[in-house]
Amino acid sequence: MSKWVYLFKEGDASMKNLLGGKGANLAEMTNLGLPIPQGFTVTTEACTDYYNSGKKITEEIQVQIFDAIAELEKIQDKKFGDNADPLLVSVRSGARASMPGMMDTILNLGLNDEAVEGFANKTGNPRFAYDSYRRFIQMYSDVVMEISKTKFDEILEGVKEAKGYTLDTDLTAEDLKEIIVKFKELYKKEEGKDFPQDAKEQLMGAVTAVFRSWDNPRAIVYRRMNDIPGDWGTAVNVQAMVFGNMGETSGTGVAFTRNPSTGENGIYGEYLINAQGEDVVAGIRTPQPITKLEEDLPECYKEFMDIAHRLEDHYADMQDMEFTIQEGKLYILQTRSGKRTAQAAINIACDLVDEGKITEETAIARLEAKSLDQLLHPTFDTAALKAGKVLGSALPASPGAAAGKVYFTADTAKAAAEKGERVILVRLETSPEDIEGMHASQGILTVRGGMTSHAAVVARGMGTCCVSGCGEIKIDEEAGYFELGGETIKEGDYISLDGSTGNIYLGDIKTVEASVDGNFGRVMEWADKFRTLSIRTNADSPADAKNAIALGAEGIGLCRTEHMFFEGDRIKKIRKMILSKTVEAREAALNELIPFQKGDFKGLFEVMEGKAVTIRFLDPPLHEFIPTHEADIVELAEEMNLSVEEVKATCDSLHEFNPMMGHRGCRLAVTYPEIAKMQTRAVMEAAIEVKSEKGFDVIPEIMIPLVGEKKELQFVRAVVVETAEAVKAEKGSDIEYHIGTMIEIPRACLLANEIAEEADFFSFGTNDLTQMTFGFSRDDAGKFLDSYYKEKIYESDPFARLDQAGVGQLVKMAVEKGRSTKSNLKLGICGEHGGDPSTIEFCHNIGLNYVSCSPFRVPIAKLAAAQAALVQK
Amino acid sequence: MSKWVYLFKEGDASMKNLLGGKGANLAEMTNLGLPIPQGFTVTTEACTDYYNSGKKITEEIQVQIFDAIAELEKIQDKKFGDNADPLLVSVRSGARASMPGMMDTILNLGLNDEAVEGFANKTGNPRFAYDSYRRFIQMYSDVVMEISKTKFDEILEGVKEAKGYTLDTDLTAEDLKEIIVKFKELYKKEEGKDFPQDAKEQLMGAVTAVFRSWDNPRAIVYRRMNDIPGDWGTAVNVQAMVFGNMGETSGTGVAFTRNPSTGENGIYGEYLINAQGEDVVAGIRTPQPITKLEEDLPECYKEFMDIAHRLEDHYADMQDMEFTIQEGKLYILQTRSGKRTAQAAINIACDLVDEGKITEETAIARLEAKSLDQLLHPTFDTAALKAGKVLGSALPASPGAAAGKVYFTADTAKAAAEKGERVILVRLETSPEDIEGMHASQGILTVRGGMTSHAAVVARGMGTCCVSGCGEIKIDEEAGYFELGGETIKEGDYISLDGSTGNIYLGDIKTVEASVDGNFGRVMEWADKFRTLSIRTNADSPADAKNAIALGAEGIGLCRTEHMFFEGDRIKKIRKMILSKTVEAREAALNELIPFQKGDFKGLFEVMEGKAVTIRFLDPPLHEFIPTHEADIVELAEEMNLSVEEVKATCDSLHEFNPMMGHRGCRLAVTYPEIAKMQTRAVMEAAIEVKSEKGFDVIPEIMIPLVGEKKELQFVRAVVVETAEAVKAEKGSDIEYHIGTMIEIPRACLLANEIAEEADFFSFGTNDLTQMTFGFSRDDAGKFLDSYYKEKIYESDPFARLDQAGVGQLVKMAVEKGRSTKSNLKLGICGEHGGDPSTIEFCHNIGLNYVSCSPFRVPIAKLAAAQAALVQK
């Protein structure tokens, strides 16, 4: 027989997976001899069993719960369901990872029509007793039976109105009795049966409700946001009630051992005299700072401070504690490692190391890598944000917070920025011509386009806040306004964007600039000491590269050359190339591009000072460079001295049914080797010149995208080598260069042993690999992914967190097969997963050499890499 | 040291892989003591070595060739390069598989300025000698040096004109000498050096040219069409020359031991007196039937007939032989198993079995499965076809030949067909509304759309000839004409289509109806005896199913339910469903579809009489059901009583960037479970009714498409089971049913062990699996696949022949993982590869239970399955 239920005294802090965080800590504190209202924990395994048994709690588990109640009765010296002096309990969720407010709680369980009388008698406080009972009925009906809470509130308000009261506290014991009768009538009407009078029936209903709440929609969303697996389940803690609302020597509060916003060492918290937890949450009365407790109840304060320090020392971490004082006696209801801002986390970690309480390893292991994002992008001022009105929400395409005046064209945005205005560029969708306007903006909002749209990709590279794909917007760019959330926003009006959540706010919300202080650098140094993975960045321009180096990047893992084609006059030249009808004409047009490409590469090589630079050759299908609007086509035809029909015919011939699976990547280099030749020449000339001019040891890495077959890479490699050797001979240089490939097609993984014969390195392009492996495109998946989350088919977005079971299997296969051919094959990842901590751990474990991510994710990647190395140790 | 060169007397027929077909047979005939001009074979491995050594013949191989020449000198008692009595040789290609006319041949090699004099002396025929030399110079320059043949022809014609000759035979020895001088001058001008006088240099040049010709463009195309691997290489046969042009007792000819068109037993061939092989090919003189030889040279005829019978008995197969008679002496130059029509192949196989010469197993093993296609579709009359003018060529979307009058709309096509006209429907692209017009047509031609376009898929299902995606056509459907190949074709003009080659012809070319006689049935019986794979068909209608059963199908492996939605009024109902705004409205619209779907399924179940029927639930994205033209949208809005804006908004919201990777397959069932419920109800009610009305043991197989994750299938399975059990309960039925999935997403293969937990069967959808594994869409790959063939990156179309190295690896993985979970998991394939013989062999080898293919491919599949079983034995 399995053990499904543990008394607090049977557990300890190490049993978090089984007892949940709250249960394990209650057990630990019991062992430490702290004043804990006693109780027991129904395990997370019981929750899993509940789901596996078709949402039923088995007889065996029920028996163990009732046995534990019997034990608790002995400890408390009260009887559960007793009419004279009933044992009342709280029933609370408690998962392995803290999920505050996501799941359900029931207080005062054990009361019924008769027990409430005994309870009134025993406490000598009938009003208190009846208030406890009506609260219980309401909470139980809401949580267990899912009867809308507002129906009860209506009854309560009705009575208050009839009596001419304004406050709940005006209600007398008799009023509350009347309300209880009405509550029970409502219950019977809704459920077709009486409110349960049997305490054990109440208890099993409450436990079931907590298990069920593990799968409520907000818990599912929270888990997805926080990478918590859906099969963990929650434990249930049943604990004897204590009451903070029994008079002026009672109270309840919450406190942190250090400041959770700044990390400052010193108790930080608040409390309310004569109140229950829910009153604090309800916000009707304003809580007092915890230091005030010293005046009100000095003994309790002293005892609490002792316990707080003891708990922080015991756990060697900042603690977040809940306590209740019942008639002058202090009880600790919960302790846990406190949630904190990234800034506080770093400061606390450094302080604890300095205080000798933890090692550097522990400090690194405890930090949440993802949260560093907060430190690197502006955020909204918390208070200012509360006052903001949310107009709508769309895709969080590039993180950070931004506020500014709305402009609808790149030109007006640029002009306004030059006048010193903060600008938000709002567009139906952005296109290459908008680059300068995007650069001048604080934030970018688009109506169309997904996480890989032009706006999203460019904004992430720039580190500019971007919210994309807000289909609810009705926009009239020409008239200069848009409608959203019932408001009409005109040019020059202020809006604010949160690129980390996707929220769009009305008005000018104050932002707080990112700042990294000395402790951040210290943490990064520790991370560098422990990690074995190298961290590179995805950067397409010297500015991006400079940013990334400042944040600690050790090389460029992905430079997307196509972005270089959009700037200024270049787009015209690339269009000329596309419209060429012969190889010769195409070569001539490409030759005009060489000086630009070469200049771009020189800029990169100079900034990188000899660090690795991986340059990916042209990847997108050519139609991405061609205009779609009639007017632009006419203009292009004039410029190119072609008929509109000819230009249209070319555009038509480039049309693709599924561009993601079309004529792109190395397929372009196979059909138009002259493009690869041009790019090779630009790379090699730039490298040779920077090497001789600056003395940096430049070894360019040329990366061929979308390879699925060895002979494909063999062909393109031959083209590259021929040109590279020719350039070397022309310049009399003996420069080294490497040629590798992106592994982003399932077939490339399956045949990696063959492909490795032609490759000096592999870089996993997990964006495309995920698309092909799942068979859905990132831009289209939005239509059904929400249903998939709702039905618990997927727990997380496979484009944000690598699907290790499926895509990861292919990556691992490619690593093993590739290294079986070339044991020293250099391996990296350059998909957006390269900045995701769980993916980085996976990359470490399968033996990659580096990960590459956007500049602002470099610190996150470093920390995650260090954590992965520590876990492995 | 490897052996790279074999004298004919050193080889035998079993060494075909090493010596090529021609070389092995020359060796075999030498061993049989037949009159063969002696020589030697440079092996196919030497060819492979040539390519691996950067297109160079190594010293070692050259030494062995010269050694063999020395041996040949001894046998022939002549010296190679001798001036008095030179040994002349022919140099011919000879691959493992016959590739007639694809590679190069050089005759009379060994002549030079001095040797030609000796040769003239020795033969006593100076004109013959000089003619041989000028032919050699021309052939060598063309084949080895790639100097255009026409430049030589111009010289020849110039001399003839100057002399006032009309025939080549008018040229005298002196004329030919003059021509030789001019030929050599041309050679020097083109090559910058003299025509090679050294016989060994000539020989090495010729051998190199034959190796090189293995990779000429027409050979690459031929190999792709005939599934011949590019790494086989060709052997080179160097053989002493014999001359059929030495007078009236000389000649040359070709003969088959049985009629290659009909299979009739009896010698069939033709010959020319006083001629060389190239004269026969050139077609200037009309050859005589072989029987005429009995009159001309009775001794030779008798000897040849003896040899012919001996060779057929020896190889136990119909032989195709080349012979030359030099001054009354017969030489056999080549024998091989003769190419034959499918009809002849079947008749010959049956005759040989009846004659006791081969077993049924051998008969089956020898037949070419693919060729059976010829027997099942109309073909063009060969003679009529020669006279036809090719207007253009596009995708061979559905096989067969068709001729008829052009119509541009489904309605006019249907009306014309009702008047008894043969009709070719020509459309920009077809849409669901065109179904009836397509059905009424002999053939379908479209301007847009690939092998998976609406036109292609529907035509294949109907067995109607279709050529699709002819982008060169300029069409004006309203004005009623199109332009192609310089011709304007108006409504009512005749054109002819070859759906097996993609050719489009001007005019009304006579077609020959398909006919299968008794021998075909006999061969199918043998195939049934040997095969272990079951053969099903892809059929969406009772008519298709009936066809397939007549051709021997044992079940339906894929019924695509979406095709049922396009007919008649149904498309309106499905559009109503799509435009519904609530689940209830959607359910109401779907309920209207149930009677139709149920009727469709009843029809299928009745025709199939209890055989397996696999029904795939709705697969395409919903936008495929929505009109795209403004006018149609307006009409739809009126019908649906909605504003045009609302309809457009829905259409817009359904737009997808990459429809292939969009909201389709089981993703529809997850977001709209009501669709799956409707389809389940229709299937179950139909099955129960047919079972009770007709007594057939119907066990429907419901197939969920595009699954990539176990939980996805789990969810949809639960929806299906719930409805199915409800229907069973309503009807009081205990009918069995199976639920399985299509495996068509790479991730499904990677996680097949998990998915198998929820599946009763797997059916591999290798069309989509190929697209996702390669990362290119079938509709878009046309833009670059030709370059890939040209550069030898791919040898065959992965959508026609399964890519065993990549996609096959995934299929095999899924088979193993699936069976590891459920050892009795039923496995099949229903992609178009299911009708491809090489894929069928693969399916047999990895242990699938069945393959499913279009009705007209069922006999091919049966034969291929039998062959696979025999190979395995």
XYZ file of C-alpha atoms in Angstrom, chain A residues 392-395 427-428 445-450 467-475 482-485 504, chain B residues 649 652-653:
29
model
C -5.691 45.225 -26.235
C -3.091 42.538 -26.443
C -1.139 40.827 -29.232
C 2.114 38.956 -29.749
C 1.845 50.068 -39.115
C -0.422 47.557 -40.846
C 3.072 48.002 -33.133
C 1.810 46.086 -36.169
C -1.619 44.849 -37.155
C -0.370 41.902 -39.189
C 2.509 39.476 -38.863
C 3.679 36.875 -36.411
C 4.038 44.085 -30.274
C 2.937 42.426 -33.509
C -0.091 40.892 -35.150
C -2.803 42.857 -33.331
C -5.632 41.865 -35.662
C -8.245 43.642 -33.534
C -6.917 47.012 -34.596
C -8.879 48.852 -37.258
C -6.330 51.099 -38.855
C -6.596 53.539 -35.398
C -9.309 52.027 -33.257
C -8.707 49.526 -30.475
C -10.449 48.615 -27.254
C -1.059 47.761 -25.477
C -13.465 39.063 -42.996
C -9.227 36.908 -44.559
C -9.089 35.290 -41.150
